[in-house]
Amino acid sequence: MKFEYPLIPATLLRRYKRFLADVELSDGSTITVHCPNTGSMRNCIVENSPCWLLDSANPKRKYRYSLERVTTPTGAVAGINSASANGLVIAAIENGVIGELQGYDELAKEQRYGDEKSRIDILLSKPEEQCYIEVKSVTLEEGKGEGFFPDAVSTRGQKHLRELMAMRSQGHRAVLFFCVQHSGIKKVAAAEHIDPAYAALFKQAVNEGVEVIAYGVDLGLEGSVITKKLNVV
């Protein structure tokens, strides 16, 4: 996924109200930017650290710039725009990067499914087979190279695991895909220390045949691209 314009370097001063951040530009001026991640962003925010902004090129927008990348406490770079994960996975599927998800005839997005009124991120189809894919963006690193999901208690994430198990019980293929937008993470696990209920459902889902796949993202200044498979613990 290429950006329309290269990212702009800045210094992150603070993040507040969940969706706002103050940054200092290279000329010393300070502006408020949109933060496209309302989650906890645990272990992602370091005040007075390098960050990178995306220019919407829309002067009429209240906050023209968005916070796209941050520097973590370990010095790694994290892509904090969780909404971009779906597009990254779709592009990687279409470009043949994710070998486990090849061989399908159709790809649909945001399709309604399940008993809990969910929308599946990606639905792959071919004659006599459907593959339901739930995508999660991973940016939490704790320990050297260890990534975890979720970074806060996630009842929504728990619901998605139940829905995937239900699809698997009906004979469909079900996949939980961890899109790791963090340059320091080498392996991914369910965050039992943060959300024990999610971790318990994660283990149950694996036992019931839900596949778990993790891939890392190359975070360039001109765009992001899924590049390599990571281990799932």
PDB file of N, CA and C in Angstrom, residues 111-207:
ATOM      1  N   GLN A 111     -18.299  -8.639   5.029  1.00  0.00           N
ATOM      2  CA  GLN A 111     -19.537  -9.373   4.818  1.00  0.00           C
ATOM      3  C   GLN A 111     -20.171  -9.747   6.164  1.00  0.00           C
ATOM      4  N   ARG A 112     -21.477  -9.577   6.264  1.00  0.00           N
ATOM      5  CA  ARG A 112     -22.180  -9.966   7.493  1.00  0.00           C
ATOM      6  C   ARG A 112     -22.151 -11.485   7.642  1.00  0.00           C
ATOM      7  N   TYR A 113     -21.971 -11.925   8.899  1.00  0.00           N
ATOM      8  CA  TYR A 113     -21.967 -13.368   9.141  1.00  0.00           C
ATOM      9  C   TYR A 113     -22.170 -13.613  10.620  1.00  0.00           C
ATOM     10  N   GLY A 114     -22.473 -14.855  10.969  1.00  0.00           N
ATOM     11  CA  GLY A 114     -22.508 -15.277  12.361  1.00  0.00           C
ATOM     12  C   GLY A 114     -23.772 -14.890  13.110  1.00  0.00           C
ATOM     13  N   ASP A 115     -23.885 -15.456  14.310  1.00  0.00           N
ATOM     14  CA  ASP A 115     -25.056 -15.227  15.156  1.00  0.00           C
ATOM     15  C   ASP A 115     -24.937 -13.983  16.014  1.00  0.00           C
ATOM     16  N   GLU A 116     -23.727 -13.383  16.079  1.00  0.00           N
ATOM     17  CA  GLU A 116     -23.528 -12.212  16.931  1.00  0.00           C
ATOM     18  C   GLU A 116     -23.433 -10.915  16.122  1.00  0.00           C
ATOM     19  N   LYS A 117     -24.009 -10.958  14.914  1.00  0.00           N
ATOM     20  CA  LYS A 117     -24.114  -9.772  14.054  1.00  0.00           C
ATOM     21  C   LYS A 117     -22.753  -9.143  13.782  1.00  0.00           C
ATOM     22  N   SER A 118     -21.833  -9.962  13.332  1.00  0.00           N
ATOM     23  CA  SER A 118     -20.484  -9.497  13.021  1.00  0.00           C
ATOM     24  C   SER A 118     -20.330  -9.239  11.521  1.00  0.00           C
ATOM     25  N   ARG A 119     -19.197  -8.646  11.178  1.00  0.00           N
ATOM     26  CA  ARG A 119     -18.786  -8.507   9.780  1.00  0.00           C
ATOM     27  C   ARG A 119     -17.394  -9.108   9.655  1.00  0.00           C
ATOM     28  N   ILE A 120     -17.242 -10.060   8.764  1.00  0.00           N
ATOM     29  CA  ILE A 120     -15.928 -10.669   8.576  1.00  0.00           C
ATOM     30  C   ILE A 120     -15.067  -9.725   7.756  1.00  0.00           C
ATOM     31  N   ASP A 121     -13.797  -9.585   8.120  1.00  0.00           N
ATOM     32  CA  ASP A 121     -12.922  -8.657   7.406  1.00  0.00           C
ATOM     33  C   ASP A 121     -12.724  -9.073   5.959  1.00  0.00           C
ATOM     34  N   ILE A 122     -12.421 -10.359   5.750  1.00  0.00           N
ATOM     35  CA  ILE A 122     -12.168 -10.870   4.394  1.00  0.00           C
ATOM     36  C   ILE A 122     -12.847 -12.223   4.248  1.00  0.00           C
ATOM     37  N   LEU A 123     -13.547 -12.414   3.161  1.00  0.00           N
ATOM     38  CA  LEU A 123     -14.158 -13.701   2.851  1.00  0.00           C
ATOM     39  C   LEU A 123     -13.642 -14.167   1.487  1.00  0.00           C
ATOM     40  N   LEU A 124     -12.906 -15.276   1.488  1.00  0.00           N
ATOM     41  CA  LEU A 124     -12.410 -15.875   0.253  1.00  0.00           C
ATOM     42  C   LEU A 124     -13.311 -17.038  -0.137  1.00  0.00           C
ATOM     43  N   SER A 125     -13.559 -17.166  -1.422  1.00  0.00           N
ATOM     44  CA  SER A 125     -14.475 -18.207  -1.880  1.00  0.00           C
ATOM     45  C   SER A 125     -13.964 -18.894  -3.130  1.00  0.00           C
ATOM     46  N   LYS A 126     -14.281 -20.179  -3.233  1.00  0.00           N
ATOM     47  CA  LYS A 126     -14.122 -20.955  -4.454  1.00  0.00           C
ATOM     48  C   LYS A 126     -15.179 -22.043  -4.388  1.00  0.00           C
ATOM     49  N   PRO A 127     -15.426 -22.772  -5.463  1.00  0.00           N
ATOM     50  CA  PRO A 127     -16.473 -23.794  -5.423  1.00  0.00           C
ATOM     51  C   PRO A 127     -16.311 -24.732  -4.231  1.00  0.00           C
ATOM     52  N   GLU A 128     -17.366 -24.826  -3.458  1.00  0.00           N
ATOM     53  CA  GLU A 128     -17.457 -25.754  -2.327  1.00  0.00           C
ATOM     54  C   GLU A 128     -16.537 -25.396  -1.161  1.00  0.00           C
ATOM     55  N   GLU A 129     -15.993 -24.147  -1.114  1.00  0.00           N
ATOM     56  CA  GLU A 129     -15.179 -23.760   0.035  1.00  0.00           C
ATOM     57  C   GLU A 129     -15.230 -22.262   0.274  1.00  0.00           C
ATOM     58  N   GLN A 130     -15.401 -21.900   1.533  1.00  0.00           N
ATOM     59  CA  GLN A 130     -15.314 -20.506   1.948  1.00  0.00           C
ATOM     60  C   GLN A 130     -14.288 -20.390   3.080  1.00  0.00           C
ATOM     61  N   CYS A 131     -13.556 -19.281   3.075  1.00  0.00           N
ATOM     62  CA  CYS A 131     -12.531 -19.040   4.081  1.00  0.00           C
ATOM     63  C   CYS A 131     -12.802 -17.694   4.740  1.00  0.00           C
ATOM     64  N   TYR A 132     -13.119 -17.728   6.030  1.00  0.00           N
ATOM     65  CA  TYR A 132     -13.426 -16.526   6.799  1.00  0.00           C
ATOM     66  C   TYR A 132     -12.157 -16.048   7.505  1.00  0.00           C
ATOM     67  N   ILE A 133     -11.783 -14.788   7.264  1.00  0.00           N
ATOM     68  CA  ILE A 133     -10.525 -14.257   7.797  1.00  0.00           C
ATOM     69  C   ILE A 133     -10.795 -13.025   8.656  1.00  0.00           C
ATOM     70  N   GLU A 134     -10.422 -13.101   9.911  1.00  0.00           N
ATOM     71  CA  GLU A 134     -10.507 -11.959  10.817  1.00  0.00           C
ATOM     72  C   GLU A 134      -9.094 -11.404  10.993  1.00  0.00           C
ATOM     73  N   VAL A 135      -8.910 -10.108  10.709  1.00  0.00           N
ATOM     74  CA  VAL A 135      -7.596  -9.469  10.741  1.00  0.00           C
ATOM     75  C   VAL A 135      -7.437  -8.641  12.010  1.00  0.00           C
ATOM     76  N   LYS A 136      -6.304  -8.801  12.679  1.00  0.00           N
ATOM     77  CA  LYS A 136      -6.001  -8.010  13.865  1.00  0.00           C
ATOM     78  C   LYS A 136      -4.630  -7.353  13.696  1.00  0.00           C
ATOM     79  N   SER A 137      -4.562  -6.050  13.972  1.00  0.00           N
ATOM     80  CA  SER A 137      -3.303  -5.321  13.909  1.00  0.00           C
ATOM     81  C   SER A 137      -2.582  -5.461  15.241  1.00  0.00           C
ATOM     82  N   VAL A 138      -1.311  -5.842  15.196  1.00  0.00           N
ATOM     83  CA  VAL A 138      -0.516  -6.077  16.402  1.00  0.00           C
ATOM     84  C   VAL A 138       0.584  -5.029  16.503  1.00  0.00           C
ATOM     85  N   THR A 139       0.609  -4.301  17.628  1.00  0.00           N
ATOM     86  CA  THR A 139       1.651  -3.292  17.855  1.00  0.00           C
ATOM     87  C   THR A 139       2.233  -3.367  19.264  1.00  0.00           C
ATOM     88  N   LEU A 140       1.783  -4.313  20.073  1.00  0.00           N
ATOM     89  CA  LEU A 140       2.267  -4.399  21.447  1.00  0.00           C
ATOM     90  C   LEU A 140       3.454  -5.347  21.548  1.00  0.00           C
ATOM     91  N   GLU A 141       4.587  -4.803  21.944  1.00  0.00           N
ATOM     92  CA  GLU A 141       5.779  -5.619  22.198  1.00  0.00           C
ATOM     93  C   GLU A 141       6.086  -5.582  23.691  1.00  0.00           C
ATOM     94  N   GLU A 142       6.256  -6.753  24.276  1.00  0.00           N
ATOM     95  CA  GLU A 142       6.675  -6.868  25.670  1.00  0.00           C
ATOM     96  C   GLU A 142       7.715  -7.975  25.743  1.00  0.00           C
ATOM     97  N   GLY A 143       8.898  -7.634  26.177  1.00  0.00           N
ATOM     98  CA  GLY A 143       9.981  -8.594  26.081  1.00  0.00           C
ATOM     99  C   GLY A 143      10.641  -8.450  24.729  1.00  0.00           C
ATOM    100  N   LYS A 144      11.775  -9.069  24.570  1.00  0.00           N
ATOM    101  CA  LYS A 144      12.557  -8.908  23.348  1.00  0.00           C
ATOM    102  C   LYS A 144      11.904  -9.629  22.177  1.00  0.00           C
ATOM    103  N   GLY A 145      11.291  -8.859  21.293  1.00  0.00           N
ATOM    104  CA  GLY A 145      10.708  -9.415  20.085  1.00  0.00           C
ATOM    105  C   GLY A 145       9.392 -10.131  20.272  1.00  0.00           C
ATOM    106  N   GLU A 146       8.796 -10.047  21.459  1.00  0.00           N
ATOM    107  CA  GLU A 146       7.543 -10.766  21.726  1.00  0.00           C
ATOM    108  C   GLU A 146       6.347  -9.834  21.543  1.00  0.00           C
ATOM    109  N   GLY A 147       5.471 -10.185  20.616  1.00  0.00           N
ATOM    110  CA  GLY A 147       4.276  -9.400  20.365  1.00  0.00           C
ATOM    111  C   GLY A 147       3.044 -10.052  20.947  1.00  0.00           C
ATOM    112  N   PHE A 148       2.090  -9.213  21.347  1.00  0.00           N
ATOM    113  CA  PHE A 148       0.878  -9.737  21.971  1.00  0.00           C
ATOM    114  C   PHE A 148      -0.359  -9.039  21.427  1.00  0.00           C
ATOM    115  N   PHE A 149      -1.463  -9.790  21.414  1.00  0.00           N
ATOM    116  CA  PHE A 149      -2.776  -9.236  21.098  1.00  0.00           C
ATOM    117  C   PHE A 149      -3.793  -9.858  22.043  1.00  0.00           C
ATOM    118  N   PRO A 150      -4.718  -9.060  22.586  1.00  0.00           N
ATOM    119  CA  PRO A 150      -4.898  -7.614  22.416  1.00  0.00           C
ATOM    120  C   PRO A 150      -4.031  -6.821  23.382  1.00  0.00           C
ATOM    121  N   ASP A 151      -4.034  -5.485  23.223  1.00  0.00           N
ATOM    122  CA  ASP A 151      -3.264  -4.637  24.133  1.00  0.00           C
ATOM    123  C   ASP A 151      -4.134  -4.058  25.240  1.00  0.00           C
ATOM    124  N   ALA A 152      -5.418  -4.469  25.262  1.00  0.00           N
ATOM    125  CA  ALA A 152      -6.362  -4.119  26.321  1.00  0.00           C
ATOM    126  C   ALA A 152      -7.474  -5.162  26.259  1.00  0.00           C
ATOM    127  N   VAL A 153      -8.269  -5.261  27.303  1.00  0.00           N
ATOM    128  CA  VAL A 153      -9.377  -6.220  27.285  1.00  0.00           C
ATOM    129  C   VAL A 153     -10.270  -5.935  26.081  1.00  0.00           C
ATOM    130  N   SER A 154     -10.570  -6.975  25.302  1.00  0.00           N
ATOM    131  CA  SER A 154     -11.299  -6.795  24.041  1.00  0.00           C
ATOM    132  C   SER A 154     -12.486  -7.747  23.957  1.00  0.00           C
ATOM    133  N   THR A 155     -13.651  -7.261  24.351  1.00  0.00           N
ATOM    134  CA  THR A 155     -14.860  -8.078  24.198  1.00  0.00           C
ATOM    135  C   THR A 155     -15.184  -8.276  22.720  1.00  0.00           C
ATOM    136  N   ARG A 156     -14.835  -7.301  21.899  1.00  0.00           N
ATOM    137  CA  ARG A 156     -15.046  -7.431  20.455  1.00  0.00           C
ATOM    138  C   ARG A 156     -14.170  -8.545  19.893  1.00  0.00           C
ATOM    139  N   GLY A 157     -12.906  -8.591  20.327  1.00  0.00           N
ATOM    140  CA  GLY A 157     -12.020  -9.653  19.883  1.00  0.00           C
ATOM    141  C   GLY A 157     -12.500 -11.023  20.331  1.00  0.00           C
ATOM    142  N   GLN A 158     -13.055 -11.102  21.542  1.00  0.00           N
ATOM    143  CA  GLN A 158     -13.605 -12.362  22.038  1.00  0.00           C
ATOM    144  C   GLN A 158     -14.772 -12.812  21.161  1.00  0.00           C
ATOM    145  N   LYS A 159     -15.627 -11.868  20.803  1.00  0.00           N
ATOM    146  CA  LYS A 159     -16.763 -12.183  19.933  1.00  0.00           C
ATOM    147  C   LYS A 159     -16.287 -12.739  18.592  1.00  0.00           C
ATOM    148  N   HIS A 160     -15.253 -12.131  18.034  1.00  0.00           N
ATOM    149  CA  HIS A 160     -14.762 -12.585  16.734  1.00  0.00           C
ATOM    150  C   HIS A 160     -14.209 -14.012  16.805  1.00  0.00           C
ATOM    151  N   LEU A 161     -13.575 -14.369  17.913  1.00  0.00           N
ATOM    152  CA  LEU A 161     -13.100 -15.742  18.072  1.00  0.00           C
ATOM    153  C   LEU A 161     -14.273 -16.719  18.134  1.00  0.00           C
ATOM    154  N   ARG A 162     -15.324 -16.348  18.833  1.00  0.00           N
ATOM    155  CA  ARG A 162     -16.517 -17.220  18.885  1.00  0.00           C
ATOM    156  C   ARG A 162     -17.120 -17.388  17.498  1.00  0.00           C
ATOM    157  N   GLU A 163     -17.173 -16.305  16.744  1.00  0.00           N
ATOM    158  CA  GLU A 163     -17.739 -16.373  15.389  1.00  0.00           C
ATOM    159  C   GLU A 163     -16.884 -17.269  14.488  1.00  0.00           C
ATOM    160  N   LEU A 164     -15.566 -17.159  14.601  1.00  0.00           N
ATOM    161  CA  LEU A 164     -14.689 -18.008  13.791  1.00  0.00           C
ATOM    162  C   LEU A 164     -14.873 -19.483  14.151  1.00  0.00           C
ATOM    163  N   MET A 165     -14.997 -19.777  15.431  1.00  0.00           N
ATOM    164  CA  MET A 165     -15.235 -21.164  15.842  1.00  0.00           C
ATOM    165  C   MET A 165     -16.555 -21.677  15.297  1.00  0.00           C
ATOM    166  N   ALA A 166     -17.569 -20.818  15.272  1.00  0.00           N
ATOM    167  CA  ALA A 166     -18.868 -21.223  14.729  1.00  0.00           C
ATOM    168  C   ALA A 166     -18.758 -21.535  13.238  1.00  0.00           C
ATOM    169  N   MET A 167     -18.006 -20.719  12.495  1.00  0.00           N
ATOM    170  CA  MET A 167     -17.823 -20.985  11.069  1.00  0.00           C
ATOM    171  C   MET A 167     -17.067 -22.292  10.853  1.00  0.00           C
ATOM    172  N   ARG A 168     -16.075 -22.549  11.700  1.00  0.00           N
ATOM    173  CA  ARG A 168     -15.311 -23.800  11.581  1.00  0.00           C
ATOM    174  C   ARG A 168     -16.199 -25.005  11.862  1.00  0.00           C
ATOM    175  N   SER A 169     -17.103 -24.875  12.838  1.00  0.00           N
ATOM    176  CA  SER A 169     -17.989 -25.988  13.180  1.00  0.00           C
ATOM    177  C   SER A 169     -18.969 -26.292  12.056  1.00  0.00           C
ATOM    178  N   GLN A 170     -19.200 -25.300  11.180  1.00  0.00           N
ATOM    179  CA  GLN A 170     -20.095 -25.496  10.036  1.00  0.00           C
ATOM    180  C   GLN A 170     -19.343 -26.039   8.819  1.00  0.00           C
ATOM    181  N   GLY A 171     -18.062 -26.301   8.988  1.00  0.00           N
ATOM    182  CA  GLY A 171     -17.284 -26.899   7.908  1.00  0.00           C
ATOM    183  C   GLY A 171     -16.510 -25.924   7.055  1.00  0.00           C
ATOM    184  N   HIS A 172     -16.544 -24.644   7.414  1.00  0.00           N
ATOM    185  CA  HIS A 172     -15.798 -23.651   6.647  1.00  0.00           C
ATOM    186  C   HIS A 172     -14.381 -23.519   7.187  1.00  0.00           C
ATOM    187  N   ARG A 173     -13.526 -22.937   6.402  1.00  0.00           N
ATOM    188  CA  ARG A 173     -12.185 -22.598   6.864  1.00  0.00           C
ATOM    189  C   ARG A 173     -12.254 -21.269   7.619  1.00  0.00           C
ATOM    190  N   ALA A 174     -11.583 -21.179   8.764  1.00  0.00           N
ATOM    191  CA  ALA A 174     -11.612 -19.971   9.583  1.00  0.00           C
ATOM    192  C   ALA A 174     -10.193 -19.600   9.965  1.00  0.00           C
ATOM    193  N   VAL A 175      -9.842 -18.312   9.784  1.00  0.00           N
ATOM    194  CA  VAL A 175      -8.465 -17.865   9.977  1.00  0.00           C
ATOM    195  C   VAL A 175      -8.433 -16.593  10.822  1.00  0.00           C
ATOM    196  N   LEU A 176      -7.593 -16.589  11.844  1.00  0.00           N
ATOM    197  CA  LEU A 176      -7.266 -15.382  12.585  1.00  0.00           C
ATOM    198  C   LEU A 176      -5.908 -14.913  12.079  1.00  0.00           C
ATOM    199  N   PHE A 177      -5.860 -13.706  11.522  1.00  0.00           N
ATOM    200  CA  PHE A 177      -4.644 -13.199  10.884  1.00  0.00           C
ATOM    201  C   PHE A 177      -4.095 -12.033  11.692  1.00  0.00           C
ATOM    202  N   PHE A 178      -2.882 -12.193  12.231  1.00  0.00           N
ATOM    203  CA  PHE A 178      -2.208 -11.128  12.947  1.00  0.00           C
ATOM    204  C   PHE A 178      -1.324 -10.349  11.972  1.00  0.00           C
ATOM    205  N   CYS A 179      -1.693  -9.091  11.719  1.00  0.00           N
ATOM    206  CA  CYS A 179      -0.916  -8.195  10.860  1.00  0.00           C
ATOM    207  C   CYS A 179      -0.025  -7.366  11.779  1.00  0.00           C
ATOM    208  N   VAL A 180       1.262  -7.678  11.809  1.00  0.00           N
ATOM    209  CA  VAL A 180       2.186  -7.110  12.792  1.00  0.00           C
ATOM    210  C   VAL A 180       2.837  -5.848  12.229  1.00  0.00           C
ATOM    211  N   GLN A 181       2.339  -4.693  12.658  1.00  0.00           N
ATOM    212  CA  GLN A 181       2.865  -3.409  12.202  1.00  0.00           C
ATOM    213  C   GLN A 181       3.862  -2.870  13.242  1.00  0.00           C
ATOM    214  N   HIS A 182       4.934  -3.604  13.434  1.00  0.00           N
ATOM    215  CA  HIS A 182       5.930  -3.275  14.457  1.00  0.00           C
ATOM    216  C   HIS A 182       7.255  -3.898  14.039  1.00  0.00           C
ATOM    217  N   SER A 183       8.280  -3.066  13.889  1.00  0.00           N
ATOM    218  CA  SER A 183       9.543  -3.555  13.337  1.00  0.00           C
ATOM    219  C   SER A 183      10.315  -4.454  14.293  1.00  0.00           C
ATOM    220  N   GLY A 184       9.950  -4.465  15.583  1.00  0.00           N
ATOM    221  CA  GLY A 184      10.703  -5.249  16.543  1.00  0.00           C
ATOM    222  C   GLY A 184      10.100  -6.585  16.915  1.00  0.00           C
ATOM    223  N   ILE A 185       8.881  -6.849  16.487  1.00  0.00           N
ATOM    224  CA  ILE A 185       8.184  -8.079  16.892  1.00  0.00           C
ATOM    225  C   ILE A 185       8.569  -9.231  15.969  1.00  0.00           C
ATOM    226  N   LYS A 186       8.950 -10.357  16.564  1.00  0.00           N
ATOM    227  CA  LYS A 186       9.366 -11.538  15.815  1.00  0.00           C
ATOM    228  C   LYS A 186       8.401 -12.712  15.986  1.00  0.00           C
ATOM    229  N   LYS A 187       7.589 -12.687  17.028  1.00  0.00           N
ATOM    230  CA  LYS A 187       6.618 -13.749  17.263  1.00  0.00           C
ATOM    231  C   LYS A 187       5.419 -13.167  18.002  1.00  0.00           C
ATOM    232  N   VAL A 188       4.274 -13.838  17.892  1.00  0.00           N
ATOM    233  CA  VAL A 188       3.026 -13.296  18.415  1.00  0.00           C
ATOM    234  C   VAL A 188       2.319 -14.335  19.272  1.00  0.00           C
ATOM    235  N   ALA A 189       1.683 -13.854  20.344  1.00  0.00           N
ATOM    236  CA  ALA A 189       0.913 -14.730  21.223  1.00  0.00           C
ATOM    237  C   ALA A 189      -0.319 -13.985  21.719  1.00  0.00           C
ATOM    238  N   ALA A 190      -1.297 -14.734  22.205  1.00  0.00           N
ATOM    239  CA  ALA A 190      -2.454 -14.134  22.857  1.00  0.00           C
ATOM    240  C   ALA A 190      -2.014 -13.548  24.189  1.00  0.00           C
ATOM    241  N   ALA A 191      -2.506 -12.353  24.519  1.00  0.00           N
ATOM    242  CA  ALA A 191      -2.069 -11.639  25.720  1.00  0.00           C
ATOM    243  C   ALA A 191      -2.872 -12.103  26.937  1.00  0.00           C
ATOM    244  N   GLU A 192      -2.486 -13.248  27.462  1.00  0.00           N
ATOM    245  CA  GLU A 192      -3.196 -13.807  28.623  1.00  0.00           C
ATOM    246  C   GLU A 192      -3.083 -12.895  29.837  1.00  0.00           C
ATOM    247  N   HIS A 193      -1.976 -12.188  29.970  1.00  0.00           N
ATOM    248  CA  HIS A 193      -1.775 -11.304  31.114  1.00  0.00           C
ATOM    249  C   HIS A 193      -2.610 -10.035  31.025  1.00  0.00           C
ATOM    250  N   ILE A 194      -3.174  -9.756  29.863  1.00  0.00           N
ATOM    251  CA  ILE A 194      -4.008  -8.572  29.673  1.00  0.00           C
ATOM    252  C   ILE A 194      -5.482  -8.941  29.586  1.00  0.00           C
ATOM    253  N   ASP A 195      -5.798  -9.983  28.821  1.00  0.00           N
ATOM    254  CA  ASP A 195      -7.186 -10.410  28.625  1.00  0.00           C
ATOM    255  C   ASP A 195      -7.256 -11.935  28.726  1.00  0.00           C
ATOM    256  N   PRO A 196      -7.377 -12.461  29.945  1.00  0.00           N
ATOM    257  CA  PRO A 196      -7.409 -13.917  30.126  1.00  0.00           C
ATOM    258  C   PRO A 196      -8.557 -14.587  29.372  1.00  0.00           C
ATOM    259  N   ALA A 197      -9.694 -13.902  29.266  1.00  0.00           N
ATOM    260  CA  ALA A 197     -10.839 -14.488  28.556  1.00  0.00           C
ATOM    261  C   ALA A 197     -10.518 -14.655  27.077  1.00  0.00           C
ATOM    262  N   TYR A 198      -9.858 -13.661  26.498  1.00  0.00           N
ATOM    263  CA  TYR A 198      -9.470 -13.763  25.090  1.00  0.00           C
ATOM    264  C   TYR A 198      -8.476 -14.903  24.901  1.00  0.00           C
ATOM    265  N   ALA A 199      -7.494 -15.008  25.781  1.00  0.00           N
ATOM    266  CA  ALA A 199      -6.487 -16.062  25.655  1.00  0.00           C
ATOM    267  C   ALA A 199      -7.111 -17.443  25.757  1.00  0.00           C
ATOM    268  N   ALA A 200      -8.093 -17.597  26.644  1.00  0.00           N
ATOM    269  CA  ALA A 200      -8.770 -18.888  26.784  1.00  0.00           C
ATOM    270  C   ALA A 200      -9.547 -19.234  25.515  1.00  0.00           C
ATOM    271  N   LEU A 201     -10.226 -18.252  24.943  1.00  0.00           N
ATOM    272  CA  LEU A 201     -10.949 -18.482  23.689  1.00  0.00           C
ATOM    273  C   LEU A 201      -9.979 -18.750  22.538  1.00  0.00           C
ATOM    274  N   PHE A 202      -8.841 -18.086  22.559  1.00  0.00           N
ATOM    275  CA  PHE A 202      -7.806 -18.298  21.539  1.00  0.00           C
ATOM    276  C   PHE A 202      -7.362 -19.761  21.540  1.00  0.00           C
ATOM    277  N   LYS A 203      -7.068 -20.299  22.709  1.00  0.00           N
ATOM    278  CA  LYS A 203      -6.649 -21.697  22.822  1.00  0.00           C
ATOM    279  C   LYS A 203      -7.760 -22.634  22.364  1.00  0.00           C
ATOM    280  N   GLN A 204      -8.986 -22.319  22.755  1.00  0.00           N
ATOM    281  CA  GLN A 204     -10.122 -23.145  22.337  1.00  0.00           C
ATOM    282  C   GLN A 204     -10.282 -23.113  20.822  1.00  0.00           C
ATOM    283  N   ALA A 205     -10.133 -21.917  20.243  1.00  0.00           N
ATOM    284  CA  ALA A 205     -10.285 -21.776  18.789  1.00  0.00           C
ATOM    285  C   ALA A 205      -9.251 -22.610  18.044  1.00  0.00           C
ATOM    286  N   VAL A 206      -7.999 -22.562  18.503  1.00  0.00           N
ATOM    287  CA  VAL A 206      -6.946 -23.356  17.865  1.00  0.00           C
ATOM    288  C   VAL A 206      -7.271 -24.843  17.963  1.00  0.00           C
ATOM    289  N   ASN A 207      -7.728 -25.276  19.126  1.00  0.00           N
ATOM    290  CA  ASN A 207      -8.079 -26.683  19.317  1.00  0.00           C
ATOM    291  C   ASN A 207      -9.237 -27.115  18.434  1.00  0.00           C
TER     292      ASN A 207
END
